Coordinates of C-alpha atoms (C1' of nucleotides) in Angstrom, one line a residue:
Chain A
X1 CA 10.1 17.3 30.4
X2 CA 6.9 17.4 32.3
X3 CA 5.4 14.1 30.8
X4 CA 8.6 12.1 31.7
X5 CA 8.1 13.7 35.4
X6 CA 4.7 12.5 35.8
X7 CA 5.6 9.3 34.5
X8 CA 8.6 9.3 37.1
X9 CA 5.8 10.4 39.8
X10 CA 3.6 7.5 39.1
X11 CA 6.3 5.0 39.1
X12 CA 7.1 6.1 42.5
X13 CA 3.6 5.8 43.6
X14 CA 3.3 2.4 42.3
X15 CA 6.2 1.4 44.1
X16 CA 5.4 2.5 47.0
X17 CA 2.0 1.2 47.2
X18 CA 3.5 -2.2 46.6
X19 CA 5.8 -1.8 49.3
X20 CA 3.1 -0.8 51.7
X21 CA 1.1 -3.9 50.7
X22 CA -1.8 -1.6 49.0
X23 CA -1.1 -3.1 45.7
X24 CA 0.1 -6.6 44.6
X25 CA 3.6 -6.5 43.6
X26 CA 3.3 -7.4 40.0
X27 CA 5.6 -6.0 37.0
X28 CA 4.8 -2.7 36.2
X29 CA 2.9 -1.9 32.8
X30 CA 4.2 0.8 30.3
X31 CA 2.9 4.1 31.9
X32 CA 1.8 6.5 29.3
X33 CA 0.8 10.1 29.7
X34 CA -1.4 11.7 27.1
X35 CA -3.3 14.7 26.4
X36 CA -6.6 14.5 27.0
X37 CA -9.1 16.0 24.1
X38 CA -11.2 17.4 26.4
X39 CA -9.8 20.2 28.4
X40 CA -11.9 19.3 31.4
X41 CA -9.9 16.4 32.0
X42 CA -7.2 18.4 32.7
X43 CA -3.6 19.2 31.0
X44 CA -2.1 15.4 31.2
X45 CA -3.7 12.1 32.1
X46 CA -2.9 8.4 32.7
X47 CA -4.9 5.5 32.2
X48 CA -2.2 3.6 34.6
X49 CA -5.5 2.7 37.1
X50 CA -7.2 1.1 34.4
X51 CA -4.1 -1.1 33.4
X52 CA -3.1 -2.1 36.9
X53 CA -6.8 -2.9 37.3
X54 CA -6.6 -5.7 34.7
X55 CA -3.3 -7.2 36.1
X56 CA -4.3 -7.2 39.6
X57 CA -8.2 -7.4 39.5
X58 CA -8.7 -4.4 42.0
X59 CA -10.8 -1.7 41.0
X60 CA -9.4 0.8 39.1
X61 CA -11.1 3.6 41.1
X62 CA -9.5 2.2 44.1
X63 CA -6.1 2.0 42.7
X64 CA -6.6 5.5 41.2
X65 CA -7.4 7.0 44.8
X66 CA -4.8 5.1 46.3
X67 CA -2.0 6.5 43.9
X68 CA -3.3 9.7 44.5
X69 CA -2.6 9.8 48.3
X70 CA 0.9 8.8 47.3
X71 CA 1.7 11.6 45.1
X72 CA 4.2 14.2 46.4
X73 CA 3.4 17.9 46.4
X74 CA 5.2 19.7 43.3
X75 CA 5.4 23.2 41.9
X76 CA 3.9 22.2 38.7
X77 CA 0.7 20.1 39.5
X78 CA -2.4 22.1 40.7
X79 CA -4.4 18.9 40.9
X80 CA -4.3 15.2 40.4
X81 CA -7.9 13.8 40.6
X82 CA -9.3 10.0 39.9
X83 CA -11.8 10.2 37.4
X84 CA -14.1 7.4 36.2
X85 CA -13.5 4.5 35.1
X86 CA -10.2 4.7 36.3
X87 CA -8.1 7.7 35.1
X88 CA -5.6 10.2 37.0
X89 CA -5.9 13.6 35.6
X90 CA -3.3 16.2 36.3
X91 CA -3.9 20.0 36.0
X92 CA -0.8 22.5 36.0
X93 CA -0.7 25.2 38.5
X94 CA -1.7 28.8 36.8
X95 CA 1.6 30.7 38.3
X96 CA 3.9 27.7 36.9
X97 CA 2.3 27.9 33.5
X98 CA 2.6 31.6 33.3
X99 CA 6.5 31.6 34.3
X100 CA 7.1 29.1 31.5
X101 CA 6.9 32.2 29.2
X102 CA 10.0 33.3 30.8
X103 CA 11.8 29.9 30.7
X104 CA 10.3 29.5 27.1
X105 CA 12.1 33.0 26.3
X106 CA 15.2 31.9 28.2
X107 CA 15.6 29.1 25.8
X108 CA 15.3 31.2 22.9
X109 CA 15.5 29.9 19.5
X110 CA 16.5 26.5 20.9
X111 CA 13.4 26.2 22.3
X112 CA 11.8 22.5 21.4
X113 CA 15.2 21.2 20.7
X114 CA 16.1 17.9 22.1
X115 CA 18.8 15.6 22.2
X116 CA 17.1 12.2 21.2
X117 CA 19.6 11.8 18.4
X118 CA 22.6 11.7 20.5
X119 CA 24.4 12.9 17.6
X120 CA 24.0 10.0 15.5
X121 CA 24.4 9.7 11.8
X122 CA 21.6 9.7 9.9
X123 CA 21.4 9.9 6.0
X124 CA 18.2 11.2 4.7
X125 CA 17.5 10.3 0.9
X126 CA 15.1 11.7 -1.1
X127 CA 13.7 13.0 -4.5
X128 CA 16.4 10.9 -6.6
X129 CA 14.4 10.5 -10.0
X130 CA 16.6 9.9 -13.0
X131 CA 17.5 13.1 -14.8
X132 CA 15.4 12.3 -17.8
X133 CA 12.7 15.2 -17.5
X134 CA 11.5 18.0 -15.1
X135 CA 10.5 17.4 -11.3
X136 CA 6.5 16.6 -11.1
X137 CA 4.1 17.3 -8.5
X138 CA 4.8 13.8 -6.8
X139 CA 8.4 14.5 -6.8
X140 CA 7.7 18.2 -4.8
X141 CA 5.9 15.8 -2.2
X142 CA 8.6 13.6 -1.7
X143 CA 11.3 16.6 -1.6
X144 CA 9.0 18.8 0.9
X145 CA 8.5 15.3 2.9
X146 CA 12.4 14.8 2.9
X147 CA 13.8 18.3 3.9
X148 CA 11.0 18.8 6.3
X149 CA 12.2 15.6 8.3
X150 CA 15.5 16.7 8.0
X151 CA 15.2 19.9 9.8
X152 CA 13.2 17.8 12.5
X153 CA 15.7 15.4 12.9
X154 CA 18.3 17.8 13.4
X155 CA 16.4 19.7 15.9
X156 CA 16.5 16.4 17.7
X157 CA 20.0 16.3 17.5
X158 CA 20.8 13.8 14.8
X159 CA 23.4 14.2 12.5
X160 CA 21.8 14.7 9.2
X161 CA 22.9 14.3 5.5
X162 CA 20.7 14.8 3.0
X163 CA 21.2 12.9 -0.3
X164 CA 20.1 13.1 -3.6
X165 CA 20.9 9.9 -5.9
X166 CA 21.5 10.6 -9.4
X167 CA 20.4 7.4 -11.8
X168 CA 23.0 8.1 -14.3
X169 CA 24.1 4.9 -15.5
X170 CA 21.1 2.2 -16.2
X171 CA 19.3 1.5 -19.1
X172 CA 16.9 4.3 -18.7
X173 CA 20.0 7.0 -19.4
X174 CA 20.4 5.2 -22.7
X175 CA 16.6 5.4 -23.9
X176 CA 16.8 9.2 -23.0
X177 CA 19.9 9.7 -24.9
X178 CA 18.4 8.0 -28.0
X179 CA 15.2 10.1 -27.6
X180 CA 16.9 13.3 -27.6
X181 CA 19.1 12.4 -30.4
X182 CA 15.8 11.7 -32.6
X183 CA 14.7 14.9 -31.3
X184 CA 17.9 16.8 -32.3
X185 CA 17.8 15.4 -35.7
X186 CA 14.2 16.2 -36.5
X187 CA 15.0 19.8 -35.4
X188 CA 17.5 19.8 -37.6
X189 CA 14.9 18.6 -40.2
X190 CA 16.3 15.3 -40.6
X191 CA 13.9 12.0 -40.6
X192 CA 14.3 10.2 -37.1
X193 CA 12.2 8.5 -34.9
X194 CA 12.0 8.5 -30.9
X195 CA 12.4 5.2 -29.8
X196 CA 8.7 3.7 -28.6
X197 CA 9.6 3.3 -25.1
X198 CA 11.3 6.6 -25.0
X199 CA 10.8 9.9 -23.9
X200 CA 8.2 11.7 -26.0
X201 CA 7.7 14.7 -23.9
X202 CA 7.7 18.2 -25.4
X203 CA 10.2 19.1 -23.3
X204 CA 12.5 17.0 -25.0
X205 CA 11.9 19.4 -28.2
X206 CA 12.8 22.4 -26.2
X207 CA 15.7 20.7 -24.9
X208 CA 17.0 19.8 -28.4
X209 CA 16.1 23.0 -29.4
X210 CA 18.2 24.7 -26.7
X211 CA 21.3 22.4 -27.5
X212 CA 21.5 23.7 -31.1
X213 CA 21.1 27.2 -30.0
X214 CA 23.9 26.5 -28.2
X215 CA 26.2 24.1 -30.0
X216 CA 24.7 23.9 -33.6
X217 CA 24.4 20.9 -35.7
X218 CA 27.7 19.3 -34.9
X219 CA 26.8 15.9 -33.3
X220 CA 24.7 15.6 -36.8
X221 CA 28.4 14.8 -38.4
X222 CA 29.5 12.6 -35.5
X223 CA 28.9 8.9 -36.0
X224 CA 25.6 7.8 -33.9
X225 CA 26.8 6.3 -31.2
X226 CA 29.4 8.8 -30.5
X227 CA 26.7 11.7 -31.1
X228 CA 24.4 10.0 -28.7
X229 CA 27.2 9.7 -26.1
X230 CA 28.2 13.5 -26.4
X231 CA 24.7 14.8 -26.8
X232 CA 23.2 12.7 -24.3
X233 CA 25.6 13.9 -21.6
X234 CA 24.8 17.5 -22.3
X235 CA 21.2 16.9 -22.3
X236 CA 21.4 14.9 -18.9
X237 CA 23.6 17.6 -17.3
X238 CA 20.8 20.2 -18.7
X239 CA 18.2 18.3 -17.1
X240 CA 19.9 17.9 -14.0
X241 CA 20.5 21.8 -13.4
X242 CA 16.9 22.6 -13.9
X243 CA 16.4 19.5 -11.1
X244 CA 18.6 21.3 -9.0
X245 CA 17.1 24.9 -9.6
X246 CA 13.5 23.8 -9.5
X247 CA 14.7 22.1 -5.9
X248 CA 16.5 25.3 -4.8
X249 CA 13.3 27.3 -5.5
X250 CA 11.5 24.7 -3.3
X251 CA 14.1 25.7 -0.8
X252 CA 15.2 21.8 -0.8
X253 CA 19.0 22.1 -0.4
X254 CA 21.3 18.7 -0.2
X255 CA 24.7 17.9 1.2
X256 CA 25.6 15.2 -1.2
X257 CA 24.7 14.8 -4.8
X258 CA 25.7 11.3 -5.5
X259 CA 26.0 9.7 -8.7
X260 CA 24.9 6.0 -9.4
X261 CA 28.3 5.9 -12.0
X262 CA 30.4 6.3 -8.9
X263 CA 29.3 2.9 -7.8
X264 CA 30.9 1.2 -10.4
X265 CA 33.9 3.6 -10.6
X266 CA 34.7 2.7 -7.1
X267 CA 34.3 -0.8 -7.3
X268 CA 31.4 -1.0 -4.9
X269 CA 29.3 -2.9 -7.1
X270 CA 32.2 -5.7 -7.5
X271 CA 32.6 -5.9 -3.7
X272 CA 28.9 -6.3 -3.0
X273 CA 28.4 -8.8 -5.5
X274 CA 30.9 -10.9 -4.3
X275 CA 30.1 -10.3 -0.9
X276 CA 26.8 -11.8 -1.5
X277 CA 27.8 -14.6 -3.7
X278 CA 30.0 -15.3 -0.8
X279 CA 27.0 -15.8 1.3
X280 CA 24.9 -17.4 -1.0
X281 CA 22.4 -15.1 -1.8
X282 CA 23.0 -15.2 -5.6
X283 CA 22.1 -17.8 -7.5
X284 CA 22.2 -18.4 -11.6
X285 CA 19.0 -19.2 -13.3
X286 CA 17.9 -18.9 -17.3
X287 CA 21.3 -17.2 -17.9
X288 CA 20.7 -14.4 -15.3
X289 CA 21.8 -13.9 -11.9
X290 CA 19.1 -13.5 -9.0
X291 CA 19.3 -12.3 -5.6
X292 CA 17.8 -14.9 -3.6
X293 CA 15.0 -13.0 -1.6
X294 CA 12.8 -16.3 -1.1
X295 CA 15.1 -17.7 1.5
X296 CA 15.1 -14.2 3.3
X297 CA 11.0 -14.7 3.3
X298 CA 10.1 -12.9 0.3
X299 CA 7.4 -14.5 -2.4
X300 CA 9.9 -14.2 -5.2
X301 CA 13.5 -13.9 -6.4
X302 CA 14.9 -10.7 -8.3
X303 CA 17.2 -10.2 -11.4
X304 CA 20.2 -8.3 -10.2
X305 CA 22.5 -9.0 -13.4
X306 CA 20.2 -9.5 -16.8
X307 CA 21.3 -12.4 -19.2
X308 CA 23.1 -9.6 -21.4
X309 CA 25.6 -9.2 -18.4
X310 CA 24.0 -5.5 -17.6
X311 CA 23.1 -5.0 -14.1
X312 CA 19.4 -3.9 -12.9
X313 CA 18.5 -1.3 -11.1
X314 CA 18.1 -3.8 -8.0
X315 CA 21.4 -4.4 -8.5
X316 CA 23.0 -0.8 -8.4
X317 CA 20.8 -0.1 -5.3
X318 CA 22.0 -3.1 -3.5
X319 CA 25.5 -1.4 -4.1
X320 CA 24.0 2.0 -3.2
X321 CA 22.8 0.6 -0.1
X322 CA 26.0 -1.2 0.9
X323 CA 27.7 2.0 0.2
X324 CA 25.8 3.7 2.7
X325 CA 25.7 1.4 5.8
X326 CA 29.4 -0.5 5.4
X327 CA 31.4 2.0 3.4
X328 CA 29.9 5.3 4.8
X329 CA 28.4 3.9 8.4
X330 CA 25.5 5.8 8.7
X331 CA 23.6 4.8 11.7
X332 CA 20.4 4.8 10.0
X333 CA 19.2 5.7 6.5
X334 CA 15.8 6.9 5.4
X335 CA 14.8 6.7 2.0
X336 CA 11.6 8.9 1.0
X337 CA 9.9 6.9 -2.2
X338 CA 6.9 7.5 -4.1
X339 CA 3.9 4.6 -3.8
X340 CA 5.2 3.4 -7.4
X341 CA 8.4 1.9 -5.5
X342 CA 6.4 0.2 -2.9
X343 CA 6.9 -3.0 -4.4
X344 CA 10.8 -2.5 -3.8
X345 CA 10.4 -1.8 0.2
X346 CA 10.8 -5.4 0.9
X347 CA 13.3 -6.9 -1.1
X348 CA 15.6 -3.7 -0.2
X349 CA 14.8 -4.6 3.6
X350 CA 16.0 -8.0 2.8
X351 CA 19.2 -7.3 1.1
X352 CA 20.3 -4.9 3.7
X353 CA 19.6 -8.0 6.4
X354 CA 21.7 -10.1 4.0
X355 CA 24.3 -7.5 4.3
X356 CA 24.5 -8.0 7.9
X357 CA 22.8 -4.9 8.9
X358 CA 19.5 -4.7 11.2
X359 CA 16.7 -3.9 8.5
X360 CA 15.0 -1.7 11.1
X361 CA 18.0 0.8 10.4
X362 CA 16.6 1.3 7.2
X363 CA 13.2 3.1 7.2
X364 CA 11.7 3.6 4.1
X365 CA 8.8 6.4 4.0
X366 CA 6.3 5.8 1.2
X367 CA 4.1 8.5 0.3
X368 CA 1.1 7.9 -1.7
X369 CA 0.1 9.7 -5.3
X370 CA -0.8 13.2 -5.7
X371 CA -3.7 14.6 -7.8
X372 CA -3.8 17.7 -8.9
X373 CA -7.1 19.7 -9.1
X374 CA -8.4 23.0 -10.1
X375 CA -11.6 23.8 -8.2
X376 CA -13.3 20.3 -8.7
X377 CA -11.7 19.7 -12.0
X378 CA -9.0 16.8 -12.6
X379 CA -5.9 18.5 -14.1
X380 CA -3.0 16.5 -15.3
X381 CA -1.7 18.0 -18.4
X382 CA -0.4 21.6 -18.8
X383 CA -2.0 23.7 -21.6
X384 CA 1.0 25.7 -22.0
X385 CA 3.4 22.6 -22.6
X386 CA 1.2 19.4 -23.3
X387 CA 3.0 17.8 -21.0
X388 CA 2.1 16.4 -17.4
X389 CA 2.4 19.6 -15.4
X390 CA 5.6 20.3 -13.5
X391 CA 6.5 21.2 -10.0
X392 CA 7.9 24.1 -11.2
X393 CA 4.7 25.5 -13.1
X394 CA 2.7 24.6 -9.6
X395 CA 5.4 26.6 -7.7
X396 CA 5.0 29.3 -10.2
X397 CA 1.3 29.3 -9.6
X398 CA 0.7 29.0 -6.2
X399 CA 3.8 30.2 -4.3
X400 CA 6.5 28.2 -2.6
X401 CA 4.9 29.1 1.1
X402 CA 1.7 27.4 -0.2
X403 CA 3.0 24.7 -2.0
X404 CA 5.0 23.6 1.2
X405 CA 2.2 23.9 3.2
X406 CA -0.3 21.9 1.5
X407 CA 2.0 19.0 0.6
X408 CA 3.1 19.0 4.4
X409 CA -0.5 19.0 5.8
X410 CA -1.4 15.3 4.6
X411 CA 0.1 12.3 5.8
X412 CA 2.6 10.9 4.0
X413 CA 0.1 7.3 3.3
X414 CA -2.9 9.4 2.0
X415 CA -3.2 10.0 -1.7
X416 CA -3.8 13.9 -1.8
X417 CA -5.9 16.1 -3.7
X418 CA -4.1 19.4 -4.5
X419 CA -6.3 22.0 -4.7
X420 CA -4.5 24.8 -7.2
X421 CA -7.5 27.1 -7.0
X422 CA -7.6 27.1 -3.0
X423 CA -3.9 26.7 -2.7
X424 CA -3.4 29.9 -4.6
X425 CA -6.7 31.8 -3.1
X426 CA -5.1 34.9 -0.9
X427 CA -8.0 34.9 1.2
X428 CA -9.8 33.5 4.2
X429 CA -10.1 30.1 3.2
X430 CA -6.4 29.6 2.9
X431 CA -4.7 27.7 6.2
X432 CA -1.2 29.2 4.7
X433 CA -2.3 32.9 5.3
X434 CA -4.3 32.3 8.2
X435 CA -1.0 31.0 9.9
X436 CA 1.1 33.3 8.4
X437 CA -1.4 36.4 9.3
X438 CA -0.8 35.5 12.9
X439 CA 2.8 36.0 12.6
X440 CA 2.5 39.4 10.7
X441 CA 0.0 40.4 13.6
X442 CA 2.5 39.5 16.3
X443 CA 5.3 41.4 14.1
X444 CA 2.9 44.3 14.2
X445 CA 2.2 44.4 18.0
X446 CA 6.0 44.4 18.4
X447 CA 6.8 47.1 16.1
X448 CA 4.4 49.4 18.1
X449 CA 6.1 48.1 21.5
X450 CA 9.4 49.1 19.6
X451 CA 7.9 52.8 18.5
X452 CA 6.9 53.3 22.1
X453 CA 10.2 52.2 23.4
X454 CA 8.7 49.8 25.8
X455 CA 11.4 47.6 27.6
X456 CA 9.6 44.6 28.5
X457 CA 12.7 42.3 29.6
X458 CA 11.5 43.1 33.5
X459 CA 7.9 42.1 32.7
X460 CA 6.3 39.9 35.3
X461 CA 4.7 37.1 33.7
X462 CA 2.8 35.8 36.7
X463 CA 0.6 38.8 35.9
X464 CA -1.0 36.7 33.4
X465 CA -3.9 34.5 34.5
X466 CA -6.7 34.7 32.2
X467 CA -7.6 31.9 30.0
X468 CA -6.7 33.2 26.6
X469 CA -3.3 33.7 27.7
X470 CA -2.7 30.6 29.8
X471 CA -4.3 28.9 26.9
X472 CA -1.6 30.3 24.5
X473 CA 1.1 29.1 26.9
X474 CA -0.4 25.8 27.2
X475 CA 0.0 25.4 23.1
X476 CA 3.2 26.9 23.3
X477 CA 4.5 23.9 25.9
X478 CA 3.2 21.4 23.6
X479 CA 5.8 22.4 21.0
X480 CA 8.7 20.5 22.1
X481 CA 6.4 17.4 22.5
X482 CA 5.7 17.7 18.9
X483 CA 9.1 17.7 18.1
X484 CA 9.3 14.6 20.0
X485 CA 6.5 12.8 18.2
X486 CA 7.6 14.0 14.6
X487 CA 10.6 12.7 15.4
X488 CA 9.6 9.4 16.5
X489 CA 6.8 8.7 13.9
X490 CA 8.4 10.8 11.0
X491 CA 5.2 12.2 10.2
X492 CA 5.9 16.0 9.7
X493 CA 2.0 16.7 8.7
X494 CA 1.7 17.1 12.3
X495 CA 3.4 20.5 12.3
X496 CA 0.9 21.7 9.7
X497 CA -1.9 20.9 12.3
X498 CA 0.3 22.5 15.1
X499 CA 1.0 25.3 13.0
X500 CA -2.9 26.1 12.6
X501 CA -4.0 25.5 16.2
X502 CA -0.9 27.9 17.7
X503 CA -2.5 30.5 15.0
X504 CA -5.8 29.8 16.0
X505 CA -5.0 30.2 19.8
X506 CA -3.2 33.2 19.2
X507 CA -6.0 35.0 17.3
X508 CA -8.3 34.2 20.2
X509 CA -5.7 35.5 22.7
X510 CA -5.2 38.6 20.4
X511 CA -9.1 39.1 20.3
X512 CA -9.5 38.9 23.9
X513 CA -6.4 40.4 25.3
X514 CA -5.0 44.1 24.2
X515 CA -1.1 43.8 24.6
X516 CA 0.0 47.1 24.3
X517 CA -2.2 49.5 26.7
X518 CA -2.2 51.9 29.6
X519 CA -1.7 49.0 32.2
X520 CA 2.1 49.1 32.1
X521 CA 2.9 46.0 34.1
X522 CA 0.6 43.9 31.8
X523 CA 1.8 45.2 28.8
X524 CA 5.4 44.0 29.4
X525 CA 4.0 40.7 30.6
X526 CA 2.0 40.2 27.6
X527 CA 4.8 41.3 25.2
X528 CA 7.1 38.5 26.6
X529 CA 4.4 36.2 25.5
X530 CA 3.7 37.5 22.2
X531 CA 7.4 37.6 21.8
X532 CA 7.5 33.6 22.6
X533 CA 4.6 33.1 20.4
X534 CA 6.3 34.7 17.3
X535 CA 9.5 32.7 18.1
X536 CA 7.8 29.3 18.1
X537 CA 5.3 30.0 15.1
X538 CA 8.3 31.1 13.2
X539 CA 10.1 28.2 14.3
X540 CA 7.4 25.8 13.4
X541 CA 7.3 27.7 10.0
X542 CA 11.1 27.4 9.3
X543 CA 11.0 23.8 10.1
X544 CA 8.0 23.5 7.4
X545 CA 10.5 25.2 5.1
X546 CA 7.8 28.0 5.1
X547 CA 8.7 31.7 5.7
X548 CA 7.4 33.7 8.5
X549 CA 6.2 37.2 7.2
X550 CA 6.5 40.3 9.3
X551 CA 3.9 42.2 7.1
X552 CA 1.1 41.1 5.1
Chain B
rG1 C1' -4.6 -14.0 -7.7
rU2 C1' -0.9 -11.9 -4.2
rC3 C1' 1.5 -7.6 -1.7
rC4 C1' 1.2 -2.0 -0.2
rC5 C1' -1.7 2.6 1.0
rU6 C1' -6.8 4.6 1.9
rG7 C1' -12.0 4.6 3.0
rU8 C1' -14.2 9.7 9.6
rA9 C1' -19.0 15.9 8.5
rG10 C1' -21.7 18.6 1.6
rC11 C1' -15.6 19.2 0.0
rU12 C1' -10.4 18.4 1.6
rC13 C1' -8.3 15.9 5.6
rA14 C1' -6.4 15.4 11.3
rG15 C1' -7.6 12.0 15.3
rU16 C1' -0.5 12.4 19.8
rU17 C1' -0.4 4.5 18.2
rG18 C1' -6.3 1.1 22.8
rG19 C1' -9.2 6.1 26.1
rA20 C1' -13.3 9.8 28.3
rU21 C1' -19.1 14.0 24.6
rA22 C1' -14.9 11.7 17.3
rG23 C1' -11.9 17.2 15.7
rA24 C1' -10.1 21.1 12.0
rG25 C1' -10.3 23.9 7.2
rC26 C1' -13.2 25.0 3.4
rG27 C1' -18.3 25.6 1.6
rG28 C1' -23.8 27.1 4.4
rC29 C1' -26.2 30.3 8.0
rU30 C1' -26.2 34.3 12.2
rG31 C1' -23.7 38.1 14.4
rC32 C1' -18.8 41.5 15.8
rC33 C1' -14.0 46.7 12.7
rU34 C1' -13.4 55.2 15.8
rU35 C1' -8.5 50.7 20.0
rC36 C1' -1.9 46.4 18.9
rU37 C1' -3.3 44.1 11.0
rA38 C1' -11.4 41.7 10.3
rA39 C1' -6.2 37.6 5.7
rG40 C1' -9.6 38.0 12.0
rC41 C1' -13.1 36.5 16.3
rA42 C1' -18.0 34.4 18.2
rG43 C1' -22.3 31.4 17.5
rC44 C1' -25.2 27.7 14.7
rG45 C1' -26.1 23.4 11.6
rG46 C1' -23.6 19.3 9.7
rG47 C1' -21.5 11.9 11.8
rU48 C1' -24.2 4.3 11.3
rC49 C1' -15.9 6.5 11.5
rG50 C1' -16.9 1.6 4.3
rU51 C1' -20.2 -3.2 5.9
rC52 C1' -20.2 -7.5 9.2
rG53 C1' -18.2 -10.1 13.1
rG54 C1' -14.3 -10.8 17.2
rU55 C1' -10.6 -9.2 21.1
rU56 C1' -12.1 -6.2 26.7
rC57 C1' -13.6 -2.4 31.6
rG58 C1' -13.2 0.6 26.9
rA59 C1' -12.4 0.5 19.2
rA60 C1' -12.3 5.6 14.1
rU61 C1' -7.6 2.8 16.5
rC62 C1' -5.7 -3.9 17.4
rC63 C1' -7.6 -9.0 14.8
rG64 C1' -10.7 -11.8 10.7
rA65 C1' -14.2 -11.6 6.6
rC66 C1' -16.3 -8.7 3.0
rC67 C1' -17.0 -4.2 -0.3
rA68 C1' -15.2 0.2 -2.7
rG69 C1' -10.9 3.6 -4.7
rG70 C1' -5.3 4.1 -5.8
rG71 C1' -0.5 2.0 -6.3
rA72 C1' 3.0 -2.5 -7.2
rU73 C1' 3.4 -7.1 -9.2
rA74 C1' 9.4 -6.6 -15.6
rC75 C1' 15.9 -9.7 -17.5
rC76 C1' 12.3 -0.4 -16.7
rA77 C1' 13.9 2.9 -13.3

RNA sequence: GUCCCUGUAGCUCAGUUGGAUAGAGCGGCUGCCUUCUAAGCAGCGGGUCGUCGGUUCGAAUCCGACCAGGGAUACCA
């Protein structure tokens, strides 16, 4: 890649300067190449002279000019100039740029892919909510974040497994089952109370009704504990199915649905507790068993086994991560959690460290809360159900593409306002359609070319020399850098911004450059460019889990 | 109290990890459709980057203090 090449060129130049005694021999600072915001500063820029100036106490402009004399001729670079206070600005050659249209075309669908991952096995675990109710918009944010991140990491050569962890054991399940039992009896006209800390949502009433329609009143005849167990199991499965259905609709697929119960059945829980006890990470206090986080730098210890003998959620999460790292040998693990789990981050990292794994191998992405709005108004509760608005309702209202785009257009650590009105409006003010429209416009051009039976495989791309054409190519050339950046930062929101920028650049090109025209040579060249633009735009959208429509 | 996230244009948010004159979309105003999709394009207006200090050639970005909003601080998950 060009960036790396420029770094190499600069490194060689400095080495040479040092060898020739033009620069003091000191260790090289990290050489960074950035893309200047201002296009007048060229395509790439380096602040290396400024960095060297500090270390050598030589005027940065002098260093810059010295380095320039040592840069060799290359086929890509038109000019490298020194700019005050001490930058080196690189500008690419027009004919090199135009040739890249051919290069991208040749790379085809794999354009932008890289091998940063070297096939390393990475697990991305996300959503993972208790099957006690429907998915909400916050869960949708995690789902979209996780699935998009997984797509990006695959493009970067990682071997990815996407996993959903079902908490189907702990005390919340118990509460859910009791709540459902109460609703079931109520529905049959029998006096019953939903537990105070239980699940009071109206969806539980619907669920009870559904079960009665299907199974009748047979659970009423069983003993309470037996009824709760059987009824509960059915209820949990129904909720699970609904969650799976909603996720599928959102285009979120998982490789593995992991059950918390399996940790107990397969003895992982016992094993890890023994392991931690052996390493003195556990201690008994006040009748409970604690994980001694304080000795690992945490500010407080945490209970793993309650005084009643039941493991806490923390305990099962310990077993779960033992399973991920020790039993399944993932090279690294990415967990995506909502902001309400933020307090859990430090202790999980501590646990992983206690298991003998580098805590860096566990990356936890916390996304902040989502606030729903309609126009300016805050909305929380659905008018239809009386419960909190579900993800499903939002998907139905605004559509999956808009849903995915809006969730992706915000960085995970900013709280987001999701405006249903805006997301829904199919008009110019909606960036989703703006991007997709660019794709549809291209498809229309390609259809015309096909109708006229224009074979452009022999198109000469070097005929493209105008600013709109070259700007578009420059934007396409950024795509591989984008993939790398998102892979490193794990911040997929850059995709949404890139998609908009690429669309903008294309629309500008479209306005200025007639593609299918009387000039056969230009037509063929531009068809190549339009073709690769379509490819990259579609790939960007697909990475985001969005569709790239051919007509709108 | 402690910990995490956030504070940038009227609104919603970016800002490539310390770079050059701080950007986009929406909203407002003005123009552009007999030619491949006007769901488009071009232009105008809009800023004390929460506040105050510090670090240095250079700060929206790093450090400290303070202010404001959200979240977490359970033998719930």
